């Protein structure tokens, strides 16, 4: 069959399914075919994250198991080969304050709070000074068994390689003592009991007897050091206080002598510690003045009342016995006169006698009232004179007091100095007596609650604990290594990675061929054929009119299965009865003619250079409806040829003849060929090779395609290996199970 026979009658063929207007209509400048909506990616949920980590661990399970085995083996060997160690513990009670036999007898400083105090004690327990005391008390410097190495240390051996070995001298006592102290501090553990003043002091040693002996020695040394510190402080305080007492005693005597001499010179005499004679006289005069003023006011009021009174209504007159008696007699005479007046006339001698007697009584009352008034006036005047004299006395005393105050300024200064020196002397003397007594009291704030016992069983190594820790450490290291390698490895192995990276939908997942892809494509029951049939089915739902009229196929890099995918798609639709044209547009490294065993002497490059027409480049295949345009000779300027108008003319003319045009483009690789081909086609799919393509390359290819407004409709994942992908993926098997994306297996 010639090339012309590949064309329908008249050289044209209109398709009822896909109108030419749809194929040649202008595309959307911002196509969204195959892409998820902007709000689709809401981030992975917890279940998805867990499944992702399970997939990673399943994929790299051999790495995790290897690390787990190595770490567990090393940990177990270390535990089995380690020297058994025994730990003896003594429990101490550390009180903040000492039981005070003498009040304020303790002169050692105390920390500001319980936390600071206990923390200080814990640090003292781990001090080198205490370790040196224990080494001296237990003669560990002479114990060769104690000083020798206590087991192999991998870290010590490694660090020893980089250190210059010092010259060892067994006779150097200082070096031996340092080794003993370092051994003691390194094997000692101080563990406070939470919420109490108790602390456990533990010492670990290969010898149980020596462990018990050293633990007890640490407790005894700590108690002894506390007592020594207290005694030393008391001894120093005694010497200091004795010197201060001598100085203060001399100063007190001198100040008292100066005070007495000044008082004699200035004639200052004190009755009490707080007042002088002048002050006492002034105070007494003020008190007397108050009494005189009160008495004067009282006498003045009495005199004024009597002076202004006209009758006998005043209490001073009514309460007088003489006046009261005269008034009684007068009232009796008046009564008698009134009674007799009814019988006799006033000129009657008896009546006149009564009148005379009444007049005499009135005269006596007047004289008595006058006498009372004169006595009250005299009392008032006497009180007034005494008040004035007292005021004059007070003024004199005030003058004397002010003069005394002026003269007492220096006296008071000397007096205060005497009092200060005497107070300091008495305080220091009391303190000296207390410290002197407290110095002989062996009180301590450290007590042994539980004595150290000889351990009956070793505390390390614990085989079971070492095994569990090794397993946990190995498992953690293995999982960490697996996740780290997964994060560092940017090779794409699953469709989910491409979906998250690109936002494109997966059109199909092609399994990795085990026995040759071309051979498996011939077998319709092979997993490869099944996968490509599923891909072709997806292509029929990618546009609004179904299968796109022209399809460009590219990849981010070479060897990802792009050409095989183009051949498989073309063969599938050719078997379905569509007229299919497969164009090998990879003008740099063509491969379609090799897969179909065709001639490549004439092809696309010849047409683009104007050397021939399209029908002259078409070649027949084993399928009647499949025509192939090979790439032709490799040109030196592939991008220039593809950017010309002849490519668009080829596609428009081919779409008038063929139902479906497939363009097998070159990989992106930073070149413009694939971009030009993708822009010319109605739809573009990206082929991604699982286990081969890298995220950066795929992202770069997608970015270039998106920048050129290429109509992307999805991607195809080729060379997929379910075992390498890990947990959540099934496998192909025609006739029993077929692969379903997402990890589910559906029986057919």
XYZ file of C-alpha atoms in Angstrom:
748
model
C 0.000 0.000 0.000
C 1.439 3.365 -1.034
C 1.471 6.519 1.000
C -1.444 7.875 -0.980
C -3.560 4.854 -0.099
C -3.374 5.930 3.546
C -5.621 8.916 2.680
C -9.422 8.540 2.306
C -11.243 9.148 -0.965
C -10.809 12.682 -2.185
C -7.929 13.266 0.209
C -10.348 14.477 2.929
C -12.404 12.834 5.632
C -14.774 14.647 7.966
C -15.381 13.136 11.393
C -18.888 13.132 12.796
C -17.630 12.654 16.346
C -15.207 15.567 16.458
C -15.980 18.577 14.300
C -13.113 20.394 12.732
C -14.319 23.615 14.372
C -13.651 22.119 17.793
C -10.174 20.995 16.773
C -9.246 24.311 15.185
C -11.015 26.609 17.622
C -8.744 28.950 19.582
C -7.744 27.579 22.948
C -8.151 29.271 26.305
C -5.030 31.252 27.097
C -5.148 29.914 30.655
C -6.242 26.297 30.276
C -7.173 24.373 33.390
C -7.727 20.956 31.816
C -6.460 18.235 34.076
C -5.640 20.613 36.927
C -7.265 20.606 40.345
C -9.251 23.640 41.454
C -7.391 26.204 43.463
C -9.188 25.188 46.659
C -8.630 21.470 46.200
C -5.352 21.181 48.128
C -6.292 21.700 51.737
C -3.222 19.906 53.078
C -2.957 16.256 54.074
C -5.049 15.121 56.999
C -3.769 12.959 59.835
C -4.771 9.686 58.218
C -3.054 10.666 54.978
C 0.087 11.642 56.866
C 0.133 8.317 58.705
C -0.315 6.409 55.457
C 2.504 8.420 53.905
C 4.900 7.511 56.707
C 3.833 3.873 56.555
C 4.546 3.924 52.833
C 7.999 5.385 53.448
C 8.823 2.768 56.072
C 7.504 -0.037 53.907
C 9.527 1.162 50.957
C 12.719 1.418 52.981
C 12.017 -1.445 55.353
C 15.348 -3.132 54.647
C 17.229 -0.012 55.695
C 15.188 0.243 58.908
C 15.663 -3.452 59.672
C 19.385 -3.291 58.951
C 19.961 -0.351 61.284
C 17.738 -1.972 63.906
C 19.712 -5.208 63.706
C 23.093 -3.485 63.883
C 22.190 -1.259 66.842
C 20.492 -4.103 68.715
C 23.475 -6.373 68.187
C 25.964 -3.736 69.306
C 23.863 -2.870 72.361
C 23.490 -6.504 73.356
C 27.199 -7.193 72.912
C 28.065 -4.117 74.957
C 25.758 -5.272 77.759
C 27.159 -8.818 77.709
C 30.793 -7.692 77.676
C 30.452 -4.921 80.273
C 31.914 -5.359 83.749
C 29.218 -5.911 86.428
C 28.853 -2.845 88.623
C 27.354 -2.650 92.119
C 25.696 0.410 93.616
C 25.443 1.182 97.320
C 23.185 4.000 98.526
C 23.114 6.015 101.740
C 20.188 8.340 102.456
C 20.874 11.665 104.204
C 18.569 14.229 105.769
C 19.719 17.813 105.294
C 17.969 20.318 107.556
C 18.159 23.992 106.851
C 18.722 25.103 110.478
C 20.700 23.546 113.313
C 18.962 22.727 116.613
C 19.906 25.808 118.678
C 21.341 24.952 122.086
C 22.249 28.625 122.509
C 20.148 31.311 120.818
C 21.994 32.936 117.915
C 25.039 30.755 118.624
C 25.382 29.763 114.955
C 27.413 32.233 112.960
C 27.576 30.342 109.630
C 25.643 32.060 106.809
C 22.399 30.486 105.597
C 21.158 30.715 102.013
C 18.159 32.822 101.162
C 15.668 30.014 100.452
C 15.258 26.267 100.843
C 15.885 25.693 97.144
C 19.164 27.619 97.168
C 20.272 25.972 100.411
C 19.571 22.415 99.237
C 21.100 23.105 95.834
C 24.255 24.326 97.582
C 24.406 21.161 99.661
C 24.020 18.967 96.550
C 26.900 20.764 94.861
C 29.046 20.382 97.972
C 28.355 16.641 97.937
C 29.808 16.491 94.412
C 32.769 18.781 95.092
C 36.363 17.699 94.589
C 37.222 18.778 98.120
C 34.819 16.201 99.569
C 36.129 13.536 97.157
C 39.699 14.269 98.246
C 38.619 13.896 101.876
C 37.010 10.517 101.120
C 40.068 9.329 99.192
C 42.277 10.240 102.105
C 39.984 8.680 104.723
C 39.614 5.361 102.838
C 43.240 5.159 101.585
C 42.066 4.711 98.000
C 45.313 6.233 96.730
C 47.075 3.020 97.761
C 44.376 0.706 96.363
C 45.723 -0.511 92.992
C 42.562 -2.443 92.177
C 40.512 0.713 92.593
C 42.823 2.772 90.378
C 42.946 0.369 87.445
C 40.579 0.712 84.480
C 37.009 -0.456 85.139
C 36.048 -1.739 81.709
C 36.404 -0.771 78.075
C 35.005 2.585 76.946
C 34.509 3.091 73.217
C 34.256 6.851 73.612
C 37.361 6.925 75.768
C 39.268 4.829 73.245
C 38.279 7.138 70.379
C 39.158 10.308 72.268
C 42.403 8.699 73.429
C 43.537 8.354 69.827
C 43.547 12.137 69.407
C 45.208 12.937 72.733
C 48.893 12.839 73.357
C 49.599 10.237 75.994
C 51.102 11.965 79.046
C 54.129 10.547 80.731
C 52.877 8.297 83.489
C 54.753 8.153 86.749
C 53.379 5.732 89.300
C 55.415 7.454 91.986
C 53.723 10.800 91.339
C 51.362 10.925 94.296
C 49.597 14.031 93.029
C 48.704 12.347 89.729
C 47.500 9.219 91.547
C 45.419 11.345 93.884
C 43.845 13.151 90.911
C 42.972 9.811 89.315
C 41.348 8.628 92.526
C 39.370 11.843 92.917
C 38.229 11.718 89.288
C 37.142 8.111 89.752
C 35.193 9.014 92.908
C 33.401 12.003 91.386
C 32.638 10.088 88.198
C 31.017 7.131 89.981
C 29.114 9.211 92.549
C 25.436 10.044 91.990
C 23.431 12.534 94.064
C 19.665 12.061 93.714
C 17.407 14.368 95.782
C 14.080 12.883 96.882
C 11.421 15.203 95.388
C 9.364 17.170 97.862
C 11.606 16.450 100.876
C 14.947 17.278 102.504
C 16.224 13.768 101.827
C 18.969 12.969 99.339
C 20.263 9.597 98.148
C 24.027 9.370 97.811
C 24.913 6.425 95.542
C 28.312 5.088 94.586
C 28.925 2.507 91.868
C 31.943 0.205 91.800
C 32.881 -3.268 90.490
C 33.367 -4.385 94.112
C 30.194 -4.421 96.257
C 32.183 -4.121 99.475
C 34.148 -1.157 98.218
C 30.964 0.478 96.928
C 29.403 0.238 100.395
C 32.568 1.490 102.080
C 32.937 4.523 99.812
C 29.232 5.449 100.034
C 29.411 5.404 103.845
C 32.682 7.371 103.715
C 31.022 10.085 101.611
C 28.254 10.484 104.203
C 30.712 10.618 107.102
C 33.003 13.046 105.282
C 30.116 15.357 104.447
C 28.933 15.449 108.065
C 32.496 15.999 109.304
C 33.146 18.778 106.801
C 29.971 20.560 107.900
C 31.044 20.383 111.543
C 34.566 21.541 110.689
C 33.210 24.482 108.807
C 31.032 25.397 111.781
C 33.952 25.085 114.247
C 36.249 27.135 112.030
C 33.660 29.864 111.756
C 33.146 29.924 115.543
C 36.896 30.078 116.203
C 37.340 32.980 113.825
C 34.335 34.743 115.345
C 35.775 34.418 118.858
C 39.080 36.022 117.877
C 37.319 38.805 116.026
C 34.905 39.536 118.880
C 37.686 39.636 121.464
C 39.521 42.316 119.523
C 36.349 44.337 119.002
C 35.432 44.108 122.712
C 38.778 45.525 123.778
C 38.413 48.473 121.433
C 34.816 49.204 122.459
C 35.598 48.952 126.163
C 38.321 51.584 125.828
C 36.101 53.858 123.723
C 33.192 53.553 126.202
C 35.353 54.494 129.178
C 36.807 57.494 127.388
C 33.386 58.769 126.278
C 31.962 58.478 129.844
C 34.880 60.426 131.283
C 34.402 63.191 128.722
C 30.648 63.380 129.483
C 31.175 63.736 133.245
C 33.835 66.411 132.806
C 31.638 68.477 130.515
C 28.634 68.196 132.898
C 30.718 69.490 135.783
C 32.014 72.389 133.722
C 28.575 73.487 132.496
C 26.801 72.635 135.801
C 24.361 70.284 134.050
C 22.622 67.959 136.494
C 20.163 65.286 135.428
C 17.690 63.711 137.812
C 16.757 61.007 135.344
C 18.061 59.766 132.050
C 15.590 61.938 130.177
C 15.173 65.289 132.128
C 17.107 67.951 134.036
C 16.228 70.042 137.169
C 15.141 72.998 135.040
C 12.887 70.781 133.011
C 11.325 69.324 136.141
C 10.734 72.801 137.680
C 9.221 74.067 134.460
C 6.938 71.074 134.264
C 5.848 71.534 137.916
C 5.205 75.265 137.387
C 3.097 74.582 134.310
C 1.063 72.040 136.248
C 0.557 74.516 139.167
C -0.386 77.291 136.748
C -3.130 75.160 135.357
C -4.578 74.563 138.804
C -4.371 78.284 139.704
C -6.042 79.321 136.476
C -8.891 76.925 137.137
C -9.282 78.149 140.717
C -9.168 81.805 139.602
C -11.835 81.243 137.000
C -14.023 79.547 139.601
C -13.636 82.358 142.190
C -14.194 84.982 139.522
C -17.466 83.408 138.490
C -18.655 83.125 142.099
C -17.821 86.782 142.876
C -19.507 88.090 139.726
C -22.670 86.109 140.446
C -22.905 87.408 144.043
C -22.043 90.970 143.033
C -24.850 91.207 140.500
C -27.470 89.344 142.593
C -30.261 91.409 144.380
C -32.007 88.773 146.459
C -31.315 85.428 148.042
C -31.736 83.297 144.930
C -28.019 82.457 144.556
C -26.847 79.058 145.759
C -23.991 80.722 147.629
C -26.548 82.587 149.782
C -29.067 79.845 150.120
C -26.469 77.330 151.286
C -25.139 79.692 154.033
C -26.287 78.543 157.504
C -26.541 82.037 159.039
C -28.494 83.414 156.116
C -30.737 80.418 156.127
C -31.436 80.778 159.865
C -32.204 84.490 159.586
C -34.486 83.860 156.675
C -36.350 81.222 158.667
C -36.873 83.591 161.606
C -37.979 86.386 159.295
C -40.492 84.090 157.582
C -41.909 83.104 160.981
C -42.248 86.785 162.036
C -43.854 87.720 158.757
C -46.327 84.884 159.170
C -47.081 85.930 162.729
C -47.496 89.576 161.640
C -49.966 88.611 158.938
C -52.013 86.497 161.331
C -52.227 89.275 163.950
C -52.913 91.880 161.322
C -56.388 90.462 161.037
C -56.989 91.315 164.692
C -54.761 94.305 165.464
C -53.825 97.425 163.632
C -50.217 98.134 162.577
C -49.852 100.787 165.321
C -50.598 98.270 167.956
C -47.550 97.874 170.198
C -47.306 94.160 169.649
C -47.492 94.687 165.893
C -44.864 97.370 166.023
C -42.586 95.074 168.036
C -42.905 92.451 165.363
C -42.113 95.001 162.651
C -39.038 96.104 164.589
C -37.796 92.560 164.890
C -38.327 91.969 161.113
C -36.334 95.083 160.344
C -33.509 93.931 162.595
C -33.391 90.582 160.807
C -33.285 92.364 157.436
C -30.345 94.423 158.668
C -28.505 91.300 159.774
C -29.199 89.589 156.386
C -27.750 92.589 154.517
C -24.680 92.565 156.670
C -24.208 88.826 156.135
C -24.647 89.064 152.356
C -22.118 91.885 152.212
C -19.659 89.818 154.177
C -20.107 86.876 151.767
C -19.570 89.114 148.761
C -16.394 90.571 150.243
C -14.996 87.087 150.970
C -15.674 85.902 147.423
C -14.018 88.986 145.980
C -10.996 88.492 148.221
C -10.722 84.857 147.089
C -10.863 85.961 143.421
C -8.196 88.616 143.861
C -5.955 86.153 145.731
C -6.269 83.577 142.930
C -5.517 86.252 140.339
C -2.371 87.330 142.156
C -1.162 83.743 142.498
C -1.776 83.171 138.774
C 0.242 86.204 137.771
C 3.103 85.260 140.048
C 3.136 81.723 138.640
C 3.216 83.062 135.063
C 6.205 85.202 135.929
C 7.891 82.129 137.448
C 7.208 80.111 134.309
C 8.691 82.827 132.111
C 11.822 82.753 134.251
C 12.008 78.943 134.043
C 11.540 79.052 130.241
C 14.480 81.384 129.938
C 16.581 79.095 132.074
C 15.462 75.997 130.075
C 16.356 77.608 126.753
C 19.730 78.542 128.147
C 20.210 74.995 129.394
C 19.273 73.556 126.000
C 21.841 75.731 124.319
C 24.472 74.562 126.770
C 23.340 70.893 126.548
C 23.911 70.398 122.800
C 27.464 69.155 123.212
C 26.455 67.386 126.436
C 23.765 65.387 124.598
C 26.208 64.562 121.835
C 28.640 63.173 124.339
C 25.816 61.354 126.075
C 24.672 59.655 122.833
C 28.202 58.585 122.119
C 28.390 57.022 125.575
C 25.099 55.198 125.052
C 26.158 53.954 121.617
C 29.483 52.650 122.834
C 27.852 51.022 125.846
C 25.206 49.322 123.628
C 27.793 48.024 121.172
C 29.926 46.769 123.990
C 27.041 44.941 125.688
C 25.894 43.392 122.364
C 29.349 42.152 121.444
C 29.897 40.851 124.954
C 26.646 38.864 124.780
C 27.524 37.582 121.310
C 30.984 36.571 122.476
C 29.540 34.570 125.347
C 27.059 32.763 123.051
C 29.695 31.937 120.421
C 32.067 30.768 123.140
C 29.432 28.364 124.468
C 28.183 27.281 120.991
C 31.743 26.501 119.924
C 31.780 23.504 122.226
C 28.399 22.151 121.086
C 28.681 19.514 118.309
C 25.265 20.225 116.741
C 24.831 19.378 113.075
C 22.101 19.643 110.446
C 23.106 16.488 108.505
C 21.723 13.105 109.578
C 22.085 9.602 108.161
C 18.596 8.177 107.612
C 19.538 4.866 105.924
C 23.060 3.519 106.157
C 24.852 2.129 103.120
C 24.420 -1.628 102.644
C 26.528 -4.099 100.683
C 24.641 -4.644 97.365
C 23.684 -8.257 96.682
C 23.188 -8.000 92.906
C 24.757 -5.855 90.190
C 22.878 -2.778 89.029
C 24.453 -2.857 85.575
C 24.523 -4.139 82.986
C 20.783 -4.888 82.781
C 20.520 -7.188 79.772
C 16.781 -6.761 79.296
C 16.923 -3.000 79.640
C 19.943 -2.779 77.345
C 18.126 -4.912 74.772
C 14.984 -2.770 74.968
C 16.982 0.446 74.746
C 18.954 -0.921 71.802
C 15.737 -1.879 70.033
C 14.187 1.531 70.670
C 17.367 3.327 69.651
C 17.814 1.185 66.551
C 14.173 1.574 65.597
C 14.356 5.331 66.078
C 17.611 5.581 64.124
C 16.235 3.400 61.339
C 12.998 5.344 61.073
C 14.886 8.627 61.197
C 17.303 7.492 58.512
C 14.451 6.265 56.325
C 12.519 9.507 56.630
C 15.667 11.586 56.126
C 16.621 9.670 52.980
C 13.056 9.965 51.744
C 13.075 13.719 52.246
C 16.486 14.078 50.615
C 15.625 11.729 47.741
C 13.706 13.761 45.136
C 13.142 10.836 42.754
C 9.434 10.418 42.024
C 8.084 6.936 42.727
C 4.302 7.441 43.029
C 1.513 9.304 41.332
C 0.606 11.174 44.511
C 3.959 12.942 44.421
C 3.305 14.174 40.893
C -0.204 15.261 41.818
C 1.016 17.265 44.797
C 3.849 18.736 42.721
C 1.920 19.641 39.597
C -1.740 19.852 40.521
C -2.473 17.710 37.449
C -4.648 14.629 37.508
C -3.267 11.208 36.774
C -4.447 9.821 33.437
C -2.813 6.448 33.934
C -0.141 4.481 35.737
C 1.980 2.216 33.557
C 3.745 -0.655 35.361
C 7.386 -1.398 34.835
C 8.007 -3.956 32.133
C 9.748 -7.133 33.258
C 10.244 -8.892 29.894
C 10.376 -6.158 27.197
C 7.777 -3.461 26.631
C 7.263 -4.101 22.878
C 6.612 -7.775 23.533
C 4.126 -7.069 26.318
C 2.212 -4.587 24.142
C 1.526 -7.380 21.626
C -0.128 -9.464 24.371
C -3.527 -7.849 25.111
C -3.706 -9.596 28.489
C -0.391 -8.259 29.778
C -0.391 -5.700 32.635
C 1.279 -3.183 30.320
C -1.508 -3.471 27.722
C -4.151 -3.210 30.422
C -2.530 -0.071 31.791
C -2.348 1.607 28.384
C -5.985 0.714 27.680
C -6.886 2.422 30.969
C -4.847 5.461 29.872
C -6.627 5.635 26.526
C -9.987 5.413 28.261
C -9.031 8.386 30.429
C -8.025 10.370 27.354
C -11.569 10.079 25.988
C -12.828 12.204 28.928
C -10.194 14.943 28.966
C -11.972 17.570 26.818
C -15.517 18.780 26.428
C -15.800 16.943 23.116
C -14.092 13.778 24.347
C -10.786 12.682 22.822
C -8.594 15.641 21.807
C -7.926 15.866 18.063
C -4.209 16.449 18.528
C -2.115 15.299 21.447
C 1.479 16.279 22.279
C 3.438 13.902 24.526
C 6.581 15.048 26.304
C 8.589 14.343 29.446
C 10.995 16.126 31.741
C 13.944 13.948 30.760
C 14.976 11.234 28.286
C 14.198 7.540 28.672
C 10.959 7.969 30.670
C 8.760 5.972 28.251
C 7.444 8.863 26.185
C 7.842 7.215 22.763
C 6.448 3.883 23.984
C 3.420 5.715 25.334
C 2.905 7.457 21.995
C 3.067 4.137 20.127
C 0.729 2.403 22.580
C -1.880 5.185 22.378
C -1.721 5.250 18.585
C -2.115 1.474 18.301
C -5.036 1.417 20.720
C -7.125 4.024 18.922
C -6.181 2.554 15.530
C -7.622 -0.777 16.680
C -10.766 1.082 17.700
C -11.246 2.197 14.087
C -9.942 5.765 14.207
C -7.550 7.055 11.578
C -4.447 7.869 13.660
C -1.325 9.730 12.645
C 1.764 9.295 14.874
C 4.373 12.034 14.296
C 7.880 11.492 15.693
C 8.733 15.130 16.464
C 11.863 14.339 18.474
C 14.291 15.780 15.923
C 17.277 15.300 18.214
C 16.979 11.655 19.325
C 14.136 9.927 17.412
C 13.037 6.436 18.473
C 9.538 5.752 17.079
C 10.895 4.258 13.846
C 13.042 1.888 15.907
C 10.124 0.659 17.982
C 7.976 0.120 14.861
C 10.916 -0.997 12.676
C 10.340 1.688 10.029
C 12.574 3.643 7.702
C 13.756 7.053 8.898
C 15.266 8.406 5.718
C 12.295 10.697 4.997
C 10.179 12.289 7.703
C 9.196 15.423 9.589
C 12.489 17.213 9.110
C 12.183 16.822 5.329
C 8.690 18.327 5.345
C 9.657 21.236 7.612
C 12.515 22.134 5.283
C 10.121 22.027 2.258
C 11.758 19.001 0.664
C 8.508 17.031 0.390
C 4.790 17.040 1.136
C 3.168 15.317 4.155
C 1.809 12.299 2.229
C 5.289 11.524 1.018
C 6.479 11.119 4.639
C 3.686 8.831 5.817
C 4.570 5.194 6.425
C 2.246 2.260 6.902
C 2.345 -0.062 9.916
C 0.894 -3.422 10.823
C -2.353 -1.647 11.712
C -4.301 -0.361 8.742
C -5.554 2.782 10.517
C -2.189 3.810 11.946
C 0.141 5.997 9.880
C 3.526 7.143 11.092
C 5.569 10.213 10.179
C 9.090 9.513 11.369
C 11.471 12.283 12.334
C 13.660 12.026 9.275
C 17.293 13.035 9.238
C 18.419 14.911 12.358
C 18.615 18.630 11.503
C 21.130 21.055 13.033
C 18.412 23.601 13.866
C 15.437 21.658 15.212
C 13.928 24.548 17.199
C 14.019 26.858 14.161
C 12.192 24.306 12.037
C 9.494 23.695 14.649
C 8.891 27.405 15.187
C 7.957 27.970 11.564
C 4.471 28.008 10.023
C 4.788 24.595 8.364
C 4.174 22.770 11.690
C 0.785 24.459 12.152
C -0.009 23.754 8.501
C 0.895 20.091 9.007
C -1.419 19.759 11.986
C -4.353 21.547 10.382
C -4.003 19.512 7.214
C -3.608 16.253 9.104
C -6.721 16.911 11.146
C -8.717 17.115 7.916
C -7.547 13.623 7.031
C -7.016 11.826 10.348
C -9.263 11.467 13.368
C -6.434 11.677 15.886
C -2.895 13.088 15.618
C -0.240 12.082 18.163
C 2.950 14.125 18.437
C 5.830 12.307 20.125
C 7.837 15.326 21.230
C 11.326 15.467 22.693
C 11.914 15.809 26.455
C 12.012 19.310 27.927
C 15.706 19.423 28.964
C 15.675 23.205 28.824
C 15.033 23.143 25.055
C 12.291 24.925 23.131
C 11.257 21.946 20.954
C 8.721 20.451 23.368
C 7.269 23.859 24.210
C 6.670 24.666 20.537
C 5.032 21.282 19.894
C 2.869 21.534 23.009
C 1.662 24.983 22.042
C 0.661 23.745 18.601
C -1.351 20.750 19.847
C -4.839 20.809 21.307
C -3.760 18.899 24.428
C -0.509 17.912 26.132
C 0.321 15.147 28.564
C 3.504 14.831 30.586
C 5.138 11.419 30.903
C 6.891 10.906 34.236
C 9.181 7.919 34.735
C 8.770 6.437 38.220
C 12.100 5.923 39.945
C 13.799 8.041 37.298
C 12.263 11.528 37.103
C 13.198 14.025 39.773
C 10.931 16.568 41.375
C 13.036 19.564 40.350
C 13.094 18.462 36.696
C 9.344 17.796 36.633
C 8.603 21.109 38.345
C 10.815 22.941 35.851
C 9.132 21.245 32.908
C 5.672 22.086 34.216
C 6.685 25.675 34.817
C 7.889 26.080 31.248
C 4.786 24.441 29.844
C 2.535 26.622 31.965
C 4.459 29.755 30.997
C 3.955 28.927 27.315
C 0.195 28.413 27.915
C 0.431 24.783 26.853
C -2.914 22.947 27.212
C -1.965 20.426 29.898
C -4.622 17.759 30.546
C -2.731 15.455 32.924
C 0.255 13.194 33.340
C 1.146 9.525 32.864
C 3.327 7.714 35.388
C 5.426 5.086 33.628
C 7.813 2.379 34.849
C 5.829 2.128 38.067
C 7.088 -0.472 40.554
C 4.533 -1.204 43.286
C 7.165 -2.812 45.502
C 9.367 0.265 45.477
C 6.388 2.551 45.981
C 5.710 0.851 49.284
C 2.573 0.449 51.386
C -0.776 1.234 49.752
C -0.149 -0.051 46.228
C -1.315 -3.252 44.614
C 0.000 -5.042 41.543
C -1.162 -6.051 38.074
C -2.347 -9.486 37.153
C -4.624 -9.904 34.167
C -7.479 -12.354 34.578
C -7.444 -12.242 38.397
C -6.818 -8.688 39.672
C -6.113 -5.435 37.951
C -4.287 -2.453 39.409
C -6.485 0.291 40.765
C -4.905 3.639 41.582
C -4.796 4.424 45.300
C -3.834 0.975 46.487
C -7.127 -0.909 46.127
C -7.413 -4.224 44.258
C -10.638 -4.873 42.395
C -11.488 -8.369 41.300
C -12.693 -8.736 37.732
